[in-house]
PDB file of C-alpha atoms in Angstrom:
ATOM      1  CA  ALA A   1       7.619   4.319 -19.570  1.00 79.00           C
ATOM      2  CA  GLN A   2       9.114   2.009 -17.014  1.00 85.00           C
ATOM      3  CA  SER A   3       9.339  -1.751 -16.732  1.00 92.00           C
ATOM      4  CA  VAL A   4      10.411  -4.032 -13.904  1.00 95.00           C
ATOM      5  CA  THR A   5      11.655  -7.608 -14.101  1.00 96.00           C
ATOM      6  CA  GLN A   6      11.937  -9.831 -11.070  1.00 96.00           C
ATOM      7  CA  LEU A   7      14.283 -12.539 -12.191  1.00 95.00           C
ATOM      8  CA  ASP A   8      12.975 -15.339  -9.972  1.00 95.00           C
ATOM      9  CA  SER A   9       9.311 -16.246  -9.641  1.00 95.00           C
ATOM     10  CA  GLN A  10       9.983 -18.554  -6.691  1.00 96.00           C
ATOM     11  CA  VAL A  11      12.858 -18.751  -4.213  1.00 98.00           C
ATOM     12  CA  PRO A  12      12.954 -21.625  -1.721  1.00 97.00           C
ATOM     13  CA  VAL A  13      15.436 -21.311   1.126  1.00 97.00           C
ATOM     14  CA  PHE A  14      16.137 -22.882   4.502  1.00 97.00           C
ATOM     15  CA  GLU A  15      15.643 -21.006   7.730  1.00 97.00           C
ATOM     16  CA  GLU A  16      18.649 -18.908   8.835  1.00 97.00           C
ATOM     17  CA  ALA A  17      20.165 -18.977   5.333  1.00 98.00           C
ATOM     18  CA  PRO A  18      20.842 -15.741   3.431  1.00 98.00           C
ATOM     19  CA  VAL A  19      18.583 -14.756   0.553  1.00 98.00           C
ATOM     20  CA  GLU A  20      18.702 -12.388  -2.403  1.00 98.00           C
ATOM     21  CA  LEU A  21      15.670 -11.473  -4.487  1.00 98.00           C
ATOM     22  CA  ARG A  22      16.659  -9.915  -7.777  1.00 98.00           C
ATOM     23  CA  CYS A  23      15.048  -6.930  -9.478  1.00 98.00           C
ATOM     24  CA  ASN A  24      16.048  -5.152 -12.682  1.00 97.00           C
ATOM     25  CA  TYR A  25      14.308  -2.145 -14.134  1.00 96.00           C
ATOM     26  CA  SER A  26      14.348   0.005 -17.240  1.00 94.00           C
ATOM     27  CA  SER A  27      13.338   3.631 -17.518  1.00 89.00           C
ATOM     28  CA  SER A  28      14.040   6.647 -19.686  1.00 85.00           C
ATOM     29  CA  VAL A  29      13.760   8.947 -16.643  1.00 84.00           C
ATOM     30  CA  SER A  30      15.079   8.845 -13.114  1.00 84.00           C
ATOM     31  CA  VAL A  31      13.043   6.648 -10.823  1.00 86.00           C
ATOM     32  CA  TYR A  32      12.319   5.918  -7.226  1.00 88.00           C
ATOM     33  CA  LEU A  33      12.457   2.243  -6.260  1.00 92.00           C
ATOM     34  CA  PHE A  34      10.503   0.221  -3.743  1.00 93.00           C
ATOM     35  CA  TRP A  35      10.198  -3.254  -2.319  1.00 96.00           C
ATOM     36  CA  TYR A  36       6.837  -4.367  -0.950  1.00 95.00           C
ATOM     37  CA  VAL A  37       5.903  -7.573   0.864  1.00 96.00           C
ATOM     38  CA  GLN A  38       2.537  -9.279   0.733  1.00 94.00           C
ATOM     39  CA  TYR A  39       1.576 -11.906   3.295  1.00 93.00           C
ATOM     40  CA  PRO A  40      -1.248 -14.315   2.407  1.00 87.00           C
ATOM     41  CA  ASN A  41      -4.655 -12.646   2.094  1.00 81.00           C
ATOM     42  CA  GLN A  42      -3.261  -9.239   2.947  1.00 85.00           C
ATOM     43  CA  GLY A  43      -2.413  -6.002   1.179  1.00 87.00           C
ATOM     44  CA  LEU A  44       1.066  -4.716   0.411  1.00 91.00           C
ATOM     45  CA  GLN A  45       3.415  -3.478   3.107  1.00 91.00           C
ATOM     46  CA  LEU A  46       6.384  -1.269   2.309  1.00 90.00           C
ATOM     47  CA  LEU A  47       9.721  -2.914   3.138  1.00 94.00           C
ATOM     48  CA  LEU A  48      12.039  -0.164   1.955  1.00 93.00           C
ATOM     49  CA  LYS A  49      12.490   2.530  -0.647  1.00 90.00           C
ATOM     50  CA  TYR A  50      15.267   4.301  -2.508  1.00 91.00           C
ATOM     51  CA  LEU A  51      14.710   7.949  -3.354  1.00 86.00           C
ATOM     52  CA  SER A  52      18.223   9.405  -3.375  1.00 85.00           C
ATOM     53  CA  GLY A  53      21.465   9.419  -1.399  1.00 87.00           C
ATOM     54  CA  SER A  54      23.164   6.278  -0.146  1.00 90.00           C
ATOM     55  CA  THR A  55      22.677   3.390  -2.529  1.00 91.00           C
ATOM     56  CA  LEU A  56      22.373   0.903   0.330  1.00 96.00           C
ATOM     57  CA  VAL A  57      18.930   1.130   1.840  1.00 95.00           C
ATOM     58  CA  LYS A  58      17.873  -0.553   5.054  1.00 96.00           C
ATOM     59  CA  GLY A  59      14.273  -1.504   5.634  1.00 94.00           C
ATOM     60  CA  ILE A  60      12.069  -3.265   8.122  1.00 94.00           C
ATOM     61  CA  ASN A  61      12.427  -6.856   9.312  1.00 93.00           C
ATOM     62  CA  GLY A  62      16.193  -6.912   8.641  1.00 96.00           C
ATOM     63  CA  PHE A  63      15.928  -6.480   4.876  1.00 97.00           C
ATOM     64  CA  GLU A  64      18.191  -4.235   2.834  1.00 97.00           C
ATOM     65  CA  ALA A  65      18.561  -3.405  -0.839  1.00 98.00           C
ATOM     66  CA  GLU A  66      21.262  -1.885  -2.992  1.00 96.00           C
ATOM     67  CA  PHE A  67      20.577   0.469  -5.861  1.00 95.00           C
ATOM     68  CA  ASN A  68      22.965  -0.027  -8.776  1.00 94.00           C
ATOM     69  CA  LYS A  69      22.385   2.618 -11.408  1.00 91.00           C
ATOM     70  CA  SER A  70      24.843   1.237 -13.950  1.00 92.00           C
ATOM     71  CA  GLN A  71      23.240  -2.195 -13.836  1.00 93.00           C
ATOM     72  CA  THR A  72      19.739  -0.796 -13.332  1.00 94.00           C
ATOM     73  CA  SER A  73      19.177  -3.184 -10.461  1.00 96.00           C
ATOM     74  CA  PHE A  74      17.686  -3.020  -6.982  1.00 97.00           C
ATOM     75  CA  HIS A  75      18.237  -6.411  -5.365  1.00 98.00           C
ATOM     76  CA  LEU A  76      16.746  -7.228  -1.970  1.00 98.00           C
ATOM     77  CA  ARG A  77      18.800  -9.125   0.607  1.00 98.00           C
ATOM     78  CA  LYS A  78      18.511 -10.563   4.073  1.00 98.00           C
ATOM     79  CA  PRO A  79      21.457 -12.262   5.810  1.00 97.00           C
ATOM     80  CA  SER A  80      19.348 -14.757   7.762  1.00 97.00           C
ATOM     81  CA  VAL A  81      15.702 -15.523   7.002  1.00 97.00           C
ATOM     82  CA  HIS A  82      12.945 -16.739   9.302  1.00 97.00           C
ATOM     83  CA  ILE A  83       9.890 -18.857   8.664  1.00 96.00           C
ATOM     84  CA  SER A  84       7.827 -15.687   9.079  1.00 96.00           C
ATOM     85  CA  ASP A  85       9.502 -14.157   6.002  1.00 97.00           C
ATOM     86  CA  THR A  86       7.539 -16.547   3.797  1.00 97.00           C
ATOM     87  CA  ALA A  87       5.543 -14.217   1.556  1.00 97.00           C
ATOM     88  CA  GLU A  88       5.426 -12.704  -1.925  1.00 96.00           C
ATOM     89  CA  TYR A  89       7.763  -9.807  -2.603  1.00 97.00           C
ATOM     90  CA  PHE A  90       7.257  -7.105  -5.213  1.00 96.00           C
ATOM     91  CA  CYS A  91       9.753  -4.680  -6.670  1.00 96.00           C
ATOM     92  CA  ALA A  92       8.279  -1.434  -8.023  1.00 93.00           C
ATOM     93  CA  VAL A  93       9.383   1.831  -9.603  1.00 91.00           C
ATOM     94  CA  THR A  94       7.799   5.226 -10.095  1.00 86.00           C
ATOM     95  CA  PRO A  95       9.056   8.325 -11.928  1.00 82.00           C
ATOM     96  CA  GLY A  96      11.208  10.457  -9.648  1.00 76.00           C
ATOM     97  CA  GLY A  97       9.871  13.709  -8.174  1.00 63.00           C
ATOM     98  CA  ALA A  98       7.440  13.304  -5.283  1.00 52.00           C
ATOM     99  CA  GLY A  99       5.509  16.449  -6.110  1.00 51.00           C
ATOM    100  CA  GLY A 100       4.506  15.420  -9.585  1.00 53.00           C
ATOM    101  CA  THR A 101       1.256  13.765 -10.555  1.00 54.00           C
ATOM    102  CA  SER A 102       3.151  10.867 -12.091  1.00 58.00           C
ATOM    103  CA  TYR A 103       4.562   9.863  -8.749  1.00 60.00           C
ATOM    104  CA  GLY A 104       2.705   6.972  -7.236  1.00 67.00           C
ATOM    105  CA  LYS A 105       1.933   5.436 -10.605  1.00 80.00           C
ATOM    106  CA  LEU A 106       3.907   2.406  -9.599  1.00 87.00           C
ATOM    107  CA  THR A 107       5.073  -0.131 -12.137  1.00 90.00           C
ATOM    108  CA  PHE A 108       5.451  -3.524 -10.476  1.00 92.00           C
ATOM    109  CA  GLY A 109       7.450  -6.607 -11.225  1.00 94.00           C
ATOM    110  CA  GLN A 110       5.754  -9.973 -11.460  1.00 94.00           C
ATOM    111  CA  GLY A 111       6.489 -10.895  -7.877  1.00 95.00           C
ATOM    112  CA  THR A 112       8.808 -13.405  -6.177  1.00 97.00           C
ATOM    113  CA  ILE A 113       7.408 -15.977  -3.800  1.00 96.00           C
ATOM    114  CA  LEU A 114       9.868 -16.578  -0.987  1.00 97.00           C
ATOM    115  CA  THR A 115       9.331 -19.838   0.863  1.00 97.00           C
ATOM    116  CA  VAL A 116      11.388 -20.441   3.983  1.00 97.00           C
ATOM    117  CA  HIS A 117      11.680 -24.080   5.022  1.00 97.00           C
ATOM    118  CA  PRO A 118      12.526 -25.263   8.552  1.00 95.00           C
TER     119      PRO A 118
ATOM    120  CA  ASP B   1      -1.179   5.283  11.278  1.00 67.00           C
ATOM    121  CA  VAL B   2      -2.510   5.847   7.798  1.00 65.00           C
ATOM    122  CA  LYS B   3      -5.423   3.617   7.030  1.00 86.00           C
ATOM    123  CA  VAL B   4      -6.693   2.659   3.606  1.00 93.00           C
ATOM    124  CA  THR B   5      -9.890   0.697   3.965  1.00 95.00           C
ATOM    125  CA  GLN B   6     -11.490  -1.465   1.330  1.00 95.00           C
ATOM    126  CA  SER B   7     -14.924  -2.240   2.693  1.00 88.00           C
ATOM    127  CA  SER B   8     -15.523  -5.458   0.765  1.00 89.00           C
ATOM    128  CA  ARG B   9     -12.838  -8.089   1.183  1.00 91.00           C
ATOM    129  CA  TYR B  10     -14.572 -10.913  -0.704  1.00 94.00           C
ATOM    130  CA  LEU B  11     -17.284 -10.589  -3.326  1.00 95.00           C
ATOM    131  CA  VAL B  12     -18.964 -13.013  -5.715  1.00 97.00           C
ATOM    132  CA  LYS B  13     -20.901 -11.450  -8.585  1.00 97.00           C
ATOM    133  CA  ARG B  14     -22.661 -12.696 -11.680  1.00 97.00           C
ATOM    134  CA  THR B  15     -21.607 -11.912 -15.235  1.00 98.00           C
ATOM    135  CA  GLY B  16     -23.223  -8.684 -16.388  1.00 97.00           C
ATOM    136  CA  GLU B  17     -23.768  -7.257 -12.907  1.00 97.00           C
ATOM    137  CA  LYS B  18     -22.650  -3.753 -12.040  1.00 97.00           C
ATOM    138  CA  VAL B  19     -20.016  -3.901  -9.309  1.00 97.00           C
ATOM    139  CA  PHE B  20     -18.776  -1.162  -6.993  1.00 97.00           C
ATOM    140  CA  LEU B  21     -15.514  -1.490  -5.066  1.00 97.00           C
ATOM    141  CA  GLU B  22     -15.116   1.173  -2.413  1.00 96.00           C
ATOM    142  CA  CYS B  23     -11.929   2.561  -0.925  1.00 97.00           C
ATOM    143  CA  VAL B  24     -11.616   5.109   1.880  1.00 97.00           C
ATOM    144  CA  GLN B  25      -8.463   6.710   3.290  1.00 95.00           C
ATOM    145  CA  ASP B  26      -8.311   8.708   6.495  1.00 91.00           C
ATOM    146  CA  MET B  27      -5.212  10.883   5.947  1.00 86.00           C
ATOM    147  CA  ASP B  28      -6.449  13.568   3.566  1.00 88.00           C
ATOM    148  CA  HIS B  29      -4.298  12.225   0.737  1.00 88.00           C
ATOM    149  CA  GLU B  30      -4.656  13.874  -2.672  1.00 87.00           C
ATOM    150  CA  ASN B  31      -3.697  10.872  -4.803  1.00 90.00           C
ATOM    151  CA  MET B  32      -5.568   7.573  -4.897  1.00 93.00           C
ATOM    152  CA  PHE B  33      -5.050   4.520  -7.074  1.00 94.00           C
ATOM    153  CA  TRP B  34      -6.714   1.272  -8.103  1.00 96.00           C
ATOM    154  CA  TYR B  35      -4.531  -1.699  -9.010  1.00 96.00           C
ATOM    155  CA  ARG B  36      -5.404  -5.177 -10.135  1.00 96.00           C
ATOM    156  CA  GLN B  37      -3.262  -8.131  -9.009  1.00 95.00           C
ATOM    157  CA  ASP B  38      -3.043 -11.383 -10.945  1.00 93.00           C
ATOM    158  CA  PRO B  39      -0.640 -14.307 -10.427  1.00 89.00           C
ATOM    159  CA  GLY B  40       2.488 -13.965 -12.526  1.00 87.00           C
ATOM    160  CA  LEU B  41       1.574 -10.454 -13.637  1.00 89.00           C
ATOM    161  CA  GLY B  42       2.178  -8.502 -10.451  1.00 89.00           C
ATOM    162  CA  LEU B  43       0.051  -5.407  -9.967  1.00 92.00           C
ATOM    163  CA  ARG B  44      -1.221  -3.326 -12.846  1.00 93.00           C
ATOM    164  CA  LEU B  45      -2.621   0.194 -12.586  1.00 93.00           C
ATOM    165  CA  ILE B  46      -6.266   0.544 -13.622  1.00 96.00           C
ATOM    166  CA  TYR B  47      -7.006   4.202 -12.780  1.00 96.00           C
ATOM    167  CA  PHE B  48      -5.694   6.885 -10.546  1.00 92.00           C
ATOM    168  CA  SER B  49      -7.026  10.170  -9.223  1.00 93.00           C
ATOM    169  CA  TYR B  50      -4.788  13.077  -8.334  1.00 87.00           C
ATOM    170  CA  ASP B  51      -7.558  15.044  -6.636  1.00 87.00           C
ATOM    171  CA  VAL B  52     -11.320  15.238  -6.193  1.00 90.00           C
ATOM    172  CA  LYS B  53     -13.211  14.772  -9.460  1.00 88.00           C
ATOM    173  CA  MET B  54      -9.918  14.306 -11.323  1.00 89.00           C
ATOM    174  CA  LYS B  55      -8.948  10.958 -12.796  1.00 92.00           C
ATOM    175  CA  GLU B  56      -6.563   9.483 -15.280  1.00 92.00           C
ATOM    176  CA  LYS B  57      -6.439   6.117 -17.000  1.00 94.00           C
ATOM    177  CA  GLY B  58      -3.754   3.693 -15.995  1.00 92.00           C
ATOM    178  CA  ASP B  59      -2.384   0.796 -17.982  1.00 91.00           C
ATOM    179  CA  ILE B  60      -5.518  -1.382 -18.098  1.00 95.00           C
ATOM    180  CA  PRO B  61      -8.638   0.828 -17.857  1.00 96.00           C
ATOM    181  CA  GLU B  62     -10.827  -1.138 -20.267  1.00 96.00           C
ATOM    182  CA  GLY B  63     -14.019  -2.383 -18.639  1.00 96.00           C
ATOM    183  CA  TYR B  64     -13.606  -0.114 -15.601  1.00 97.00           C
ATOM    184  CA  SER B  65     -14.564   3.378 -14.535  1.00 97.00           C
ATOM    185  CA  VAL B  66     -13.955   5.340 -11.340  1.00 97.00           C
ATOM    186  CA  SER B  67     -15.579   7.989  -9.207  1.00 96.00           C
ATOM    187  CA  ARG B  68     -14.022  10.450  -6.774  1.00 96.00           C
ATOM    188  CA  GLU B  69     -16.667  12.813  -5.436  1.00 94.00           C
ATOM    189  CA  LYS B  70     -14.991  13.254  -2.039  1.00 95.00           C
ATOM    190  CA  LYS B  71     -11.313  13.403  -1.226  1.00 94.00           C
ATOM    191  CA  GLU B  72     -11.348  10.410   1.087  1.00 95.00           C
ATOM    192  CA  ARG B  73     -13.269   8.025  -1.170  1.00 96.00           C
ATOM    193  CA  PHE B  74     -12.290   6.446  -4.497  1.00 97.00           C
ATOM    194  CA  SER B  75     -14.650   3.961  -6.106  1.00 97.00           C
ATOM    195  CA  LEU B  76     -13.905   1.450  -8.827  1.00 97.00           C
ATOM    196  CA  ILE B  77     -16.866   0.514 -11.012  1.00 97.00           C
ATOM    197  CA  LEU B  78     -17.282  -2.497 -13.232  1.00 97.00           C
ATOM    198  CA  GLU B  79     -20.213  -1.512 -15.458  1.00 94.00           C
ATOM    199  CA  SER B  80     -20.866  -5.067 -16.625  1.00 97.00           C
ATOM    200  CA  ALA B  81     -18.730  -7.621 -14.834  1.00 97.00           C
ATOM    201  CA  SER B  82     -17.096 -10.364 -16.861  1.00 97.00           C
ATOM    202  CA  THR B  83     -15.302 -13.529 -15.799  1.00 97.00           C
ATOM    203  CA  ASN B  84     -11.937 -12.124 -16.906  1.00 97.00           C
ATOM    204  CA  GLN B  85     -12.322  -9.466 -14.238  1.00 98.00           C
ATOM    205  CA  THR B  86     -12.058 -12.098 -11.528  1.00 97.00           C
ATOM    206  CA  SER B  87      -9.050 -10.832  -9.603  1.00 97.00           C
ATOM    207  CA  MET B  88      -7.729  -9.155  -6.494  1.00 95.00           C
ATOM    208  CA  TYR B  89      -8.141  -5.378  -6.473  1.00 97.00           C
ATOM    209  CA  LEU B  90      -5.925  -3.139  -4.376  1.00 95.00           C
ATOM    210  CA  CYS B  91      -6.509   0.497  -3.536  1.00 95.00           C
ATOM    211  CA  ALA B  92      -3.659   2.852  -2.587  1.00 93.00           C
ATOM    212  CA  SER B  93      -3.191   6.473  -1.599  1.00 91.00           C
ATOM    213  CA  ARG B  94      -0.435   9.011  -1.001  1.00 86.00           C
ATOM    214  CA  ALA B  95       0.002  12.648  -0.087  1.00 75.00           C
ATOM    215  CA  ILE B  96       1.610  15.156  -2.445  1.00 70.00           C
ATOM    216  CA  GLY B  97       4.877  16.769  -1.369  1.00 62.00           C
ATOM    217  CA  GLY B  98       6.538  16.890   2.022  1.00 56.00           C
ATOM    218  CA  GLY B  99       6.439  13.382   3.389  1.00 52.00           C
ATOM    219  CA  GLY B 100       4.435  12.160   0.441  1.00 53.00           C
ATOM    220  CA  ASN B 101       6.954   9.612  -0.689  1.00 67.00           C
ATOM    221  CA  THR B 102       5.118   6.672   0.813  1.00 77.00           C
ATOM    222  CA  ILE B 103       2.242   4.974  -0.930  1.00 84.00           C
ATOM    223  CA  TYR B 104      -0.164   3.126   1.345  1.00 88.00           C
ATOM    224  CA  PHE B 105      -2.187   0.094   0.285  1.00 91.00           C
ATOM    225  CA  GLY B 106      -5.466  -1.342   1.470  1.00 93.00           C
ATOM    226  CA  GLU B 107      -5.924  -5.011   2.300  1.00 91.00           C
ATOM    227  CA  GLY B 108      -7.420  -5.867  -1.069  1.00 93.00           C
ATOM    228  CA  SER B 109     -10.796  -6.951  -2.425  1.00 95.00           C
ATOM    229  CA  TRP B 110     -11.114 -10.425  -3.892  1.00 95.00           C
ATOM    230  CA  LEU B 111     -13.693 -10.379  -6.671  1.00 97.00           C
ATOM    231  CA  THR B 112     -15.008 -13.559  -8.292  1.00 97.00           C
ATOM    232  CA  VAL B 113     -17.283 -13.197 -11.324  1.00 97.00           C
ATOM    233  CA  VAL B 114     -19.261 -16.311 -12.168  1.00 97.00           C
TER     234      VAL B 114
END
């Protein structure tokens, strides 16, 4: 079984400031890791994913995340945020191995609401 | 673009009613999922289906059932709706193998049970 902890439920930040949203996970098997964003009254949109290879993953809208296996973390960062980045962000994991039936059974964190102030 | 469509965005139902939430995907994906989203709890898996007529319970299946008679359609059924099932429900799908590493979500269905 897997579990995901997003360490901050809310993160307020000023426009053009850097931001880091923290995510830790636990799992007895190897996992794939994801960050999703949810804008108000909408579904989830994939920001980025880590499957294998380079531990620094770049995603859409200028976001990036770093996989740290020893610390079991997958923190999301952006060097300069915009008002339009205001949304809820979810970290998620799934057992590794895209061909298996377990893949896609995402375990989500509780969500972090990012609010960007002018 | 892959499209996962949840036909009902906002529903209000009475306690005890039978409720159907429909989800359709247009990319011939084998796997489909139903999640429930609640504030402070993130998303929790209710049921998933890895192919037509095949289903498996997720983490919170109690009070729900599902139907997958056709590959493109995955229905979530609340046999007798209760107020604690007031929530946002999200459907998702993905393909197996190849480029099947991406899971696509619908826009969500807001259900209020009164």
